Amino acid sequence: MSDRHRKNNFYIDDLVKRLGDTIDTKINESNFSDLNETVKRSIDIALDQVNNSVIGQNLFGRNSYKKFYNKGYDPSNTVQTNKLDIYARRPENYAVNLVFQIIFGATSLLMLILGIIFLVLEMNFIPFFAIFGLMFGISYFFSRKRKEIARYKSYIGSLDQNGYAEVSSMAYRVGIAESSVVKDLHRLIDKRFFYQGHLVENDTIFLVNDELYSYYQSGQESRRQRDIEKEKLESNKELKEFQDTCQEAKQELVSLEGSLIDPDMKQRCSDIFCLIESLETIVAKNPGKLHRLDRFSSYYMPITIKLLRSYQDLENKPSTDLLNKSMIEIGTTMDTIIEAYQRLVDQLIQVDNIDIKSDISVLKTMLAQDGLSGTSPFENKTE
């Protein structure tokens, strides 16, 4: 920002502050003469500055953001247990491995006994011990395969109807360490026992198929976006302060509307309430517009409440010409304030409409350049 712009902003801020002080003084002294003109002058200056800010920022650039949408997790779309064979190989040959383990285990035991006997008899025992070693190795191989199949069946049994399981529950069910379960699952995935298996969350959760994994990824992205938005919201103290100010003002308006006698003033309270809610909605959707509302939250909302309280006090006093004139002046001033709030809402919405028109214009130009529309922006039109 140039020095000239800084000086202009300082001058405007100082002028509005002095006008605001004048308004406060008039209210405190119950001097409502020319109140509407003073408020109008102050509001016009503020609105002009806001309008320049809106147009200038639109012309010279502003930060934008995109919302992330995802279809999210829907339990009705997940895999059921009766479809598990699509995503995992059925456990097979458990009995075969058990039979071979028993056969070769018994044979190895027999060879060991014979080897010991021949050793005691000082006969040639080496062939028996050699066969024992071979048979024991084969038996151990089939035993290990059988246990792997048993663990695999337990892993499948740990999956819920959607194909989801926690590694900790698998480890508890099988009775081994979680690290061993993770190694098992990686091996089973590599060997295509689980055709589409995925380990996520630092190897603490197992997902049986790609569909469930895609939901997980969408959920992760959605959670990441929520965390970013939450962090932005929490870090934006100004936004929180603005929302608190609006909330306090709305509570005051509801209370005043219920206690005021004049139906026209009651309606003004309702109108201002709705306009403040509109400003809240605009800023909540785009916190970047917050700085344009600082003066209204700092000066004009408090002034609005003060004026309404003053009007309430006047209603409870004996009627006089001066009192009636003051009440009329406050009513006129409230109309000015309502008009100002409406103009502010319109100005803040205006920039979004400009963006939409700009996007449409760019789209039409691109379509024409690609020969996808009926006209070209480069062709000369002749009558």
Coordinates of C-alpha atoms in Angstrom, one line a residue:
M1 CA 0.0 0.0 0.0
S2 CA 1.4 3.4 -1.0
D3 CA 2.0 6.3 1.5
R4 CA -0.8 8.2 -0.1
H5 CA -3.3 5.4 0.5
R6 CA -2.1 5.0 4.1
K7 CA -2.7 8.8 4.7
N8 CA -6.1 8.6 3.1
N9 CA -7.1 5.7 5.2
F10 CA -5.8 7.4 8.3
Y11 CA -7.8 10.5 7.5
I12 CA -11.0 8.6 6.9
D13 CA -10.6 6.5 10.0
D14 CA -9.9 9.7 12.1
L15 CA -12.9 11.5 10.5
V16 CA -15.3 8.5 11.2
K17 CA -14.0 8.3 14.7
R18 CA -14.7 12.0 15.4
L19 CA -18.2 11.6 13.9
G20 CA -18.7 8.5 16.0
D21 CA -17.7 10.5 19.1
T22 CA -20.1 13.2 18.1
I23 CA -22.9 10.7 17.8
D24 CA -22.1 9.2 21.2
T25 CA -22.1 12.6 22.8
K26 CA -25.5 13.4 21.3
I27 CA -27.0 10.2 22.6
N28 CA -25.4 10.6 26.1
E29 CA -26.7 14.1 26.3
S30 CA -30.1 13.2 24.9
N31 CA -29.5 15.8 22.2
F32 CA -31.1 14.2 19.1
S33 CA -31.2 17.3 16.9
D34 CA -29.5 16.7 13.5
L35 CA -28.7 13.2 14.7
N36 CA -29.8 11.6 11.5
E37 CA -27.6 13.9 9.4
T38 CA -24.6 13.2 11.5
V39 CA -25.1 9.4 11.3
K40 CA -25.8 9.6 7.5
R41 CA -22.5 11.5 6.9
S42 CA -20.6 9.0 8.9
I43 CA -22.2 6.0 7.2
D44 CA -21.8 7.4 3.7
I45 CA -18.0 7.8 4.3
A46 CA -17.7 4.3 5.6
L47 CA -19.8 2.8 2.8
D48 CA -17.8 4.6 0.1
Q49 CA -14.6 3.2 1.6
V50 CA -16.1 -0.3 1.7
N51 CA -17.3 0.0 -1.8
N52 CA -13.9 1.1 -3.1
S53 CA -12.4 -1.9 -1.2
V54 CA -14.8 -4.3 -2.8
I55 CA -14.3 -3.0 -6.3
G56 CA -10.5 -2.5 -6.0
Q57 CA -10.0 -6.0 -4.6
N58 CA -12.0 -7.5 -7.4
L59 CA -10.1 -5.7 -10.1
F60 CA -6.6 -6.1 -8.7
G61 CA -6.8 -9.6 -7.2
R62 CA -8.0 -11.3 -4.1
N63 CA -7.4 -14.7 -2.4
S64 CA -9.8 -17.4 -3.3
Y65 CA -10.4 -21.0 -2.1
K66 CA -12.1 -24.1 -3.4
K67 CA -14.4 -26.3 -1.4
F68 CA -13.6 -30.0 -1.4
Y69 CA -16.4 -32.3 -1.9
N70 CA -16.4 -36.1 -1.5
K71 CA -19.1 -38.7 -1.4
G72 CA -17.9 -39.9 1.9
Y73 CA -18.4 -43.3 3.6
D74 CA -21.7 -45.1 3.1
P75 CA -22.1 -48.4 4.9
S76 CA -24.6 -49.5 2.2
N77 CA -21.8 -49.5 -0.4
T78 CA -19.3 -51.6 1.6
V79 CA -18.5 -55.3 1.1
Q80 CA -20.5 -57.9 2.9
T81 CA -19.1 -61.2 4.3
N82 CA -20.8 -63.3 1.7
K83 CA -18.7 -61.4 -0.9
L84 CA -15.4 -62.0 0.9
D85 CA -14.2 -64.7 -1.5
I86 CA -14.0 -62.0 -4.2
Y87 CA -11.3 -60.2 -2.2
A88 CA -9.6 -63.1 -0.4
R89 CA -8.4 -66.6 -1.3
R90 CA -10.3 -69.3 0.6
P91 CA -8.1 -71.1 3.2
E92 CA -7.2 -74.5 1.8
N93 CA -5.1 -77.6 2.6
Y94 CA -5.2 -77.2 6.4
A95 CA -6.1 -80.9 6.8
V96 CA -3.5 -82.0 4.2
N97 CA -0.8 -80.1 6.0
L98 CA -1.9 -81.5 9.3
V99 CA -1.7 -85.1 8.0
F100 CA 1.7 -84.6 6.5
Q101 CA 2.9 -83.0 9.7
I102 CA 1.8 -86.0 11.7
I103 CA 3.3 -88.5 9.2
F104 CA 6.7 -86.9 8.9
G105 CA 6.7 -86.0 12.6
A106 CA 6.0 -89.7 13.5
T107 CA 8.6 -90.9 11.1
S108 CA 11.2 -88.4 12.4
L109 CA 10.5 -89.6 16.0
L110 CA 10.8 -93.3 14.9
M111 CA 14.2 -92.5 13.2
L112 CA 15.4 -90.7 16.4
I113 CA 14.5 -93.7 18.5
L114 CA 16.2 -96.1 16.1
G115 CA 19.3 -93.9 15.9
I116 CA 19.6 -93.9 19.7
I117 CA 19.2 -97.7 19.9
F118 CA 21.9 -98.2 17.2
L119 CA 24.1 -95.7 19.0
V120 CA 23.8 -97.6 22.3
L121 CA 24.5 -100.9 20.5
E122 CA 27.6 -99.3 18.9
M123 CA 26.2 -99.9 15.4
N124 CA 26.0 -97.6 12.4
F125 CA 23.5 -94.9 13.6
I126 CA 24.3 -92.1 11.2
P127 CA 21.7 -93.0 8.5
F128 CA 18.9 -92.9 11.2
F129 CA 19.9 -89.5 12.5
A130 CA 20.2 -88.2 8.9
I131 CA 16.7 -89.4 8.1
F132 CA 15.5 -88.0 11.4
G133 CA 16.8 -84.6 10.5
L134 CA 15.2 -84.7 7.1
M135 CA 11.8 -86.0 8.4
F136 CA 11.8 -83.4 11.2
G137 CA 12.5 -80.6 8.8
I138 CA 9.7 -81.7 6.5
S139 CA 7.3 -82.1 9.5
Y140 CA 8.3 -78.6 10.7
F141 CA 7.6 -77.2 7.2
F142 CA 4.1 -78.6 7.2
S143 CA 3.5 -77.5 10.8
R144 CA 4.4 -74.0 9.9
K145 CA 2.2 -74.0 6.8
R146 CA -0.7 -75.3 8.9
K147 CA -0.2 -72.6 11.5
E148 CA -0.1 -70.0 8.7
I149 CA -3.4 -71.2 7.4
A150 CA -4.9 -71.2 10.9
R151 CA -3.8 -67.6 11.4
Y152 CA -5.1 -66.7 8.0
K153 CA -8.5 -68.1 8.9
S154 CA -8.4 -66.1 12.1
Y155 CA -7.5 -63.0 10.3
I156 CA -10.5 -63.5 8.0
G157 CA -12.7 -64.2 11.0
S158 CA -11.5 -60.9 12.5
L159 CA -13.0 -58.9 9.7
D160 CA -16.3 -57.2 10.2
Q161 CA -19.1 -57.3 7.6
N162 CA -17.5 -54.3 5.8
G163 CA -14.1 -55.9 5.5
Y164 CA -12.5 -53.9 8.3
A165 CA -10.4 -55.0 11.2
E166 CA -7.9 -53.5 13.7
V167 CA -4.5 -55.2 13.9
S168 CA -4.7 -55.2 17.7
S169 CA -7.9 -57.3 17.6
M170 CA -6.3 -59.7 15.1
A171 CA -3.2 -60.1 17.3
Y172 CA -5.4 -60.8 20.3
R173 CA -7.4 -63.4 18.4
V174 CA -4.4 -65.2 17.1
G175 CA -2.3 -64.7 20.3
I176 CA 0.8 -63.2 18.7
A177 CA 2.5 -59.8 18.7
E178 CA 1.0 -57.0 16.6
S179 CA 4.3 -56.7 14.7
S180 CA 4.1 -60.3 13.7
V181 CA 0.5 -59.8 12.5
V182 CA 1.7 -56.9 10.4
K183 CA 4.4 -59.0 8.8
D184 CA 1.9 -61.7 8.2
L185 CA -0.6 -59.4 6.5
H186 CA 2.1 -57.8 4.3
R187 CA 3.2 -61.3 3.2
L188 CA -0.4 -62.4 2.6
I189 CA -1.1 -59.3 0.5
D190 CA 2.1 -59.8 -1.5
K191 CA 1.2 -63.5 -2.1
R192 CA -2.3 -62.5 -3.2
F193 CA -4.1 -64.2 -0.4
F194 CA -5.8 -60.8 0.0
Y195 CA -6.3 -59.6 -3.5
Q196 CA -6.9 -55.9 -2.6
G197 CA -5.8 -55.7 1.0
H198 CA -4.5 -52.4 2.5
L199 CA -2.8 -51.6 5.8
V200 CA -3.5 -48.0 6.9
E201 CA -3.0 -45.7 9.9
N202 CA 0.6 -46.8 10.4
D203 CA -0.2 -50.4 10.0
T204 CA -2.9 -50.4 12.7
I205 CA -6.0 -51.0 10.6
F206 CA -6.6 -53.6 7.8
L207 CA -9.0 -53.0 4.9
V208 CA -9.8 -55.9 2.7
N209 CA -10.6 -54.2 -0.6
D210 CA -10.0 -51.2 -2.8
E211 CA -13.5 -49.9 -2.4
L212 CA -13.2 -49.6 1.4
Y213 CA -9.7 -48.1 0.9
S214 CA -11.1 -45.4 -1.4
Y215 CA -13.7 -44.5 1.3
Y216 CA -10.8 -44.3 3.7
Q217 CA -8.9 -42.0 1.4
S218 CA -11.9 -39.8 0.9
G219 CA -12.5 -39.7 4.6
Q220 CA -8.8 -38.7 5.2
E221 CA -9.1 -35.9 2.7
S222 CA -12.3 -34.7 4.2
R223 CA -10.8 -34.8 7.7
R224 CA -7.8 -33.0 6.5
Q225 CA -10.0 -30.3 5.0
R226 CA -12.0 -30.0 8.2
D227 CA -8.8 -29.7 10.2
I228 CA -7.6 -26.9 7.9
E229 CA -10.9 -25.1 8.1
K230 CA -11.0 -25.6 11.9
E231 CA -7.5 -24.3 12.2
K232 CA -8.3 -21.3 10.1
L233 CA -11.4 -20.6 12.2
E234 CA -9.6 -21.0 15.5
S235 CA -6.7 -18.8 14.4
N236 CA -9.0 -16.0 13.2
K237 CA -9.6 -14.2 16.5
E238 CA -11.1 -11.3 14.6
L239 CA -13.8 -13.5 13.1
K240 CA -14.7 -14.9 16.6
E241 CA -14.8 -11.3 18.0
F242 CA -17.0 -10.2 15.2
Q243 CA -19.4 -13.1 15.7
D244 CA -19.5 -12.5 19.4
T245 CA -20.3 -8.8 18.8
C246 CA -23.1 -9.8 16.4
Q247 CA -24.5 -12.3 18.8
E248 CA -24.6 -9.7 21.6
A249 CA -26.2 -7.2 19.3
K250 CA -28.9 -9.7 18.2
Q251 CA -29.7 -10.6 21.8
E252 CA -30.1 -6.9 22.6
L253 CA -32.3 -6.4 19.6
V254 CA -34.6 -9.3 20.6
S255 CA -34.9 -7.9 24.1
L256 CA -35.6 -4.4 22.9
E257 CA -38.1 -5.6 20.3
G258 CA -40.0 -7.2 23.1
S259 CA -40.0 -4.2 25.3
L260 CA -40.6 -1.4 22.8
I261 CA -44.2 -0.1 22.3
D262 CA -44.0 1.5 18.9
P263 CA -44.8 -1.2 16.3
D264 CA -42.7 0.6 13.6
M265 CA -39.7 0.5 15.9
K266 CA -40.3 -3.1 16.7
Q267 CA -40.2 -3.8 12.9
R268 CA -37.0 -1.8 12.6
C269 CA -35.4 -4.1 15.3
S270 CA -36.5 -7.2 13.3
D271 CA -35.1 -5.7 10.1
I272 CA -31.7 -4.9 11.7
F273 CA -31.6 -8.4 13.3
C274 CA -32.0 -10.0 9.8
L275 CA -29.4 -7.7 8.2
I276 CA -26.8 -8.5 11.0
E277 CA -27.5 -12.3 10.4
S278 CA -26.8 -11.7 6.6
L279 CA -23.5 -10.0 7.4
E280 CA -22.6 -12.9 9.7
T281 CA -23.4 -15.4 6.9
I282 CA -21.3 -13.6 4.3
V283 CA -18.3 -13.3 6.6
A284 CA -18.6 -16.9 7.8
K285 CA -18.4 -18.1 4.1
N286 CA -15.6 -15.7 3.3
P287 CA -13.6 -14.4 6.3
G288 CA -11.5 -12.3 3.9
K289 CA -14.4 -9.8 3.8
L290 CA -14.2 -9.3 7.6
H291 CA -11.9 -6.2 7.5
R292 CA -14.6 -4.3 5.6
L293 CA -17.0 -4.8 8.5
D294 CA -14.7 -3.6 11.3
R295 CA -16.1 -0.1 11.5
F296 CA -19.7 -1.3 11.5
S297 CA -19.1 -3.8 14.3
S298 CA -17.0 -1.2 16.3
Y299 CA -19.2 1.9 15.8
Y300 CA -22.5 1.3 14.1
M301 CA -23.8 -1.7 15.9
P302 CA -23.2 -0.2 19.3
I303 CA -24.7 3.1 18.2
T304 CA -27.8 1.2 16.9
I305 CA -28.3 -0.4 20.3
K306 CA -27.8 2.9 22.1
L307 CA -30.4 4.7 19.9
L308 CA -32.9 1.9 20.5
R309 CA -32.3 2.1 24.3
S310 CA -32.7 5.9 24.1
Y311 CA -36.0 5.4 22.2
Q312 CA -37.2 2.9 24.9
D313 CA -36.4 5.5 27.6
L314 CA -38.3 8.2 25.8
E315 CA -41.3 6.0 25.4
N316 CA -41.5 5.7 29.2
K317 CA -41.4 9.5 29.8
P318 CA -44.3 12.0 29.7
S319 CA -45.0 13.2 26.2
T320 CA -43.7 16.7 25.2
D321 CA -43.1 18.4 21.9
L322 CA -39.3 18.1 22.4
L323 CA -39.6 14.4 23.3
N324 CA -41.8 13.7 20.3
K325 CA -39.4 15.5 18.0
S326 CA -36.5 13.4 19.5
M327 CA -38.4 10.2 18.9
I328 CA -39.1 11.1 15.3
E329 CA -35.4 12.0 14.8
I330 CA -34.4 8.6 16.2
G331 CA -36.9 6.8 14.0
T332 CA -35.5 8.6 10.9
T333 CA -32.0 7.8 12.0
M334 CA -32.9 4.1 12.4
D335 CA -34.2 4.1 8.8
T336 CA -30.9 5.5 7.7
I337 CA -29.0 2.8 9.6
I338 CA -31.2 0.1 8.1
E339 CA -30.6 1.4 4.6
A340 CA -26.8 1.5 5.3
Y341 CA -26.8 -2.1 6.5
Q342 CA -28.7 -3.1 3.4
R343 CA -26.3 -1.3 1.1
L344 CA -23.4 -2.9 2.9
V345 CA -24.9 -6.4 2.4
D346 CA -25.5 -5.6 -1.3
Q347 CA -21.9 -4.4 -1.8
L348 CA -20.4 -7.5 -0.2
I349 CA -22.6 -9.7 -2.4
Q350 CA -21.8 -7.6 -5.5
V351 CA -18.2 -8.9 -5.7
D352 CA -19.4 -12.5 -5.9
N353 CA -21.8 -11.6 -8.7
I354 CA -18.9 -9.9 -10.5
D355 CA -16.9 -13.1 -10.2
I356 CA -19.7 -15.2 -11.6
K357 CA -20.1 -12.9 -14.6
S358 CA -16.3 -13.0 -15.1
D359 CA -16.2 -16.8 -15.0
I360 CA -19.1 -17.0 -17.6
S361 CA -17.3 -14.5 -19.9
V362 CA -14.1 -16.4 -19.7
L363 CA -15.9 -19.7 -20.4
K364 CA -17.7 -18.3 -23.5
T365 CA -14.4 -16.9 -24.8
M366 CA -12.6 -20.3 -24.4
L367 CA -15.5 -22.1 -26.1
A368 CA -15.4 -19.7 -29.0
Q369 CA -11.6 -20.1 -29.3
D370 CA -12.0 -23.9 -29.4
G371 CA -14.7 -23.7 -32.0
L372 CA -17.3 -25.0 -29.6
S373 CA -19.7 -22.1 -29.8
G374 CA -21.6 -20.5 -32.6
T375 CA -19.4 -17.4 -32.8
S376 CA -15.8 -16.5 -32.5
P377 CA -14.5 -13.6 -30.5
F378 CA -12.0 -12.9 -33.3
E379 CA -14.3 -12.8 -36.3
N380 CA -15.4 -9.4 -37.7
K381 CA -19.2 -9.0 -37.6
T382 CA -20.7 -7.4 -40.6
E383 CA -24.2 -6.0 -41.1

